[in-house]
CSV table of C-alpha atoms in Angstrom, one decimal:
chain,number,residue,atom,x,y,z
F,574,MET,CA,248.1,198.9,-44.9
F,575,PHE,CA,247.7,195.8,-42.7
F,576,ALA,CA,243.9,195.7,-43.2
F,577,GLY,CA,244.0,196.2,-47.1
F,578,VAL,CA,246.6,193.4,-47.4
F,579,LEU,CA,244.5,191.1,-45.2
F,580,LEU,CA,241.5,191.8,-47.0
F,581,LEU,CA,243.3,191.5,-50.3
F,582,VAL,CA,244.4,188.0,-49.2
F,583,GLN,CA,241.1,187.1,-47.8
F,584,GLY,CA,239.3,188.1,-50.9
F,585,VAL,CA,241.6,186.2,-53.4
F,586,LEU,CA,241.4,183.1,-51.2
F,587,GLY,CA,237.5,183.5,-51.0
F,588,MET,CA,237.5,183.7,-54.8
F,589,LEU,CA,239.5,180.3,-54.9
F,590,GLN,CA,237.1,178.6,-52.3
F,591,GLY,CA,234.4,179.9,-54.4
F,592,ILE,CA,235.7,178.4,-57.8
F,593,VAL,CA,236.3,175.2,-56.0
F,594,GLY,CA,232.9,175.1,-55.0
F,595,ILE,CA,231.5,175.9,-58.1
F,596,ALA,CA,233.7,173.7,-60.3
F,597,GLU,CA,233.6,170.5,-58.1
F,598,ASP,CA,231.1,169.3,-56.1
F,599,ASP,CA,232.7,166.7,-54.2
F,600,VAL,CA,235.5,168.7,-52.8
F,601,TYR,CA,233.8,169.9,-49.7
F,602,GLY,CA,232.2,167.4,-47.4
F,603,VAL,CA,228.6,166.4,-47.3
F,604,LEU,CA,226.7,167.0,-44.3
F,605,GLY,CA,223.8,165.6,-42.7
F,606,ASN,CA,221.3,167.5,-40.9
F,607,TYR,CA,222.5,171.3,-40.8
F,608,VAL,CA,220.6,174.6,-40.7
F,609,PHE,CA,222.7,176.4,-43.0
F,610,LYS,CA,222.9,173.6,-45.4
F,611,PHE,CA,223.6,174.8,-49.3
F,612,ASN,CA,224.7,172.7,-51.8
F,613,THR,CA,228.3,173.4,-52.7
F,614,THR,CA,227.8,175.2,-55.7
F,615,ALA,CA,225.6,178.0,-53.7
F,616,TRP,CA,228.2,178.1,-50.9
F,617,GLY,CA,230.8,178.6,-54.1
F,618,TRP,CA,228.9,181.5,-55.5
F,619,ILE,CA,228.8,183.1,-51.9
F,620,HIS,CA,232.3,182.9,-51.3
F,621,LEU,CA,233.1,183.8,-55.1
F,622,VAL,CA,231.2,187.0,-54.8
F,623,LEU,CA,232.3,187.6,-51.1
F,624,GLY,CA,235.9,187.6,-52.0
F,625,LEU,CA,235.6,189.7,-55.1
F,626,LEU,CA,234.1,192.3,-52.8
F,627,LEU,CA,236.8,191.9,-50.1
F,628,ALA,CA,239.6,192.1,-52.7
F,629,LEU,CA,238.2,195.2,-54.2
F,630,ILE,CA,237.8,196.8,-50.7
F,631,GLY,CA,241.2,195.7,-49.8
F,632,TRP,CA,242.5,197.4,-52.8
F,633,GLY,CA,240.4,200.5,-52.2
F,634,ILE,CA,242.0,200.6,-48.5
F,635,LEU,CA,245.4,200.4,-50.0
F,636,ARG,CA,244.9,203.3,-52.4
F,637,GLY,CA,243.4,205.4,-49.3
F,638,ALA,CA,239.9,205.6,-50.6
F,639,SER,CA,237.6,207.0,-47.8
F,640,TRP,CA,234.6,204.7,-48.7
F,641,ALA,CA,236.8,201.6,-48.2
F,642,ARG,CA,237.3,202.1,-44.4
F,643,ALA,CA,233.6,201.7,-43.6
F,644,SER,CA,233.1,199.1,-46.2
F,645,GLY,CA,235.7,197.2,-45.0
F,646,VAL,CA,234.6,196.9,-41.4
F,647,ALA,CA,231.1,196.0,-42.8
F,648,LEU,CA,232.3,193.2,-45.1
F,649,ALA,CA,234.8,191.8,-43.0
F,650,SER,CA,232.0,191.3,-40.5
F,651,LEU,CA,229.9,189.9,-43.1
F,652,ALA,CA,232.7,187.6,-44.0
F,653,VAL,CA,233.1,186.5,-40.3
F,654,ILE,CA,229.4,185.5,-40.3
F,655,VAL,CA,229.6,183.8,-43.4
F,656,ASN,CA,232.9,181.6,-42.4
F,657,PHE,CA,231.1,180.9,-39.0
F,658,VAL,CA,228.0,179.4,-41.0
F,659,TRP,CA,230.7,177.5,-43.3
F,660,LEU,CA,232.5,175.7,-40.3
F,661,PRO,CA,230.9,172.4,-40.7
F,662,TYR,CA,232.1,172.3,-44.5
F,663,GLN,CA,235.7,173.3,-43.6
F,664,PRO,CA,236.4,173.9,-40.1
F,665,VAL,CA,240.1,174.6,-40.0
F,666,TRP,CA,239.8,177.2,-43.0
F,667,GLY,CA,236.7,178.5,-41.4
F,668,PHE,CA,238.5,179.4,-37.9
F,669,ILE,CA,241.3,180.8,-40.2
F,670,SER,CA,239.1,183.0,-42.1
F,671,ILE,CA,237.2,184.1,-39.0
F,672,ALA,CA,240.6,185.0,-37.2
F,673,ILE,CA,241.4,187.2,-40.5
F,674,GLY,CA,238.3,188.8,-40.3
F,675,VAL,CA,238.5,189.8,-36.9
F,676,PHE,CA,242.1,191.4,-37.2
F,677,VAL,CA,241.0,193.1,-40.2
F,678,ILE,CA,238.2,194.8,-38.1
F,679,TRP,CA,240.5,195.6,-35.2
F,680,ALA,CA,243.0,196.9,-37.7
F,681,LEU,CA,240.4,199.5,-39.4
F,682,CYS,CA,238.8,200.5,-36.2
F,683,THR,CA,241.9,201.3,-34.4
F,684,ALA,CA,243.9,202.9,-37.1
F,685,ASP,CA,243.9,206.9,-37.2
F,686,PRO,CA,242.4,207.7,-40.6
F,687,THR,CA,244.1,211.2,-40.6
F,688,THR,CA,247.7,209.7,-39.8
F,689,GLY,CA,247.4,205.9,-40.9
F,690,THR,CA,248.6,205.0,-37.2
F,691,ARG,CA,247.0,204.0,-34.2
């Protein structure tokens, strides 16, 4: 349940990040030379799609879907990587999102799927 709720929260917040990035180009900071530099609209779409997928998987985990557990670990890992690359744009929120992703991965990998406990 912990992982499902966290994925839902991270998904909704990711969708909000994405909407802000798509709607307003001046909300996020402008960077100098950065290897993974995209415009904020591109980052907005990345966060919006990833947030939607995370929320759907979080909902699946709360419903007890068997496909959601492995998908949750995979997409939480992807979210950690995306937020690491996103750090120069929003460092504090990037670290918070990385921590949420790590907690989700930990919760999904240590929970016993037959009883729902560790």
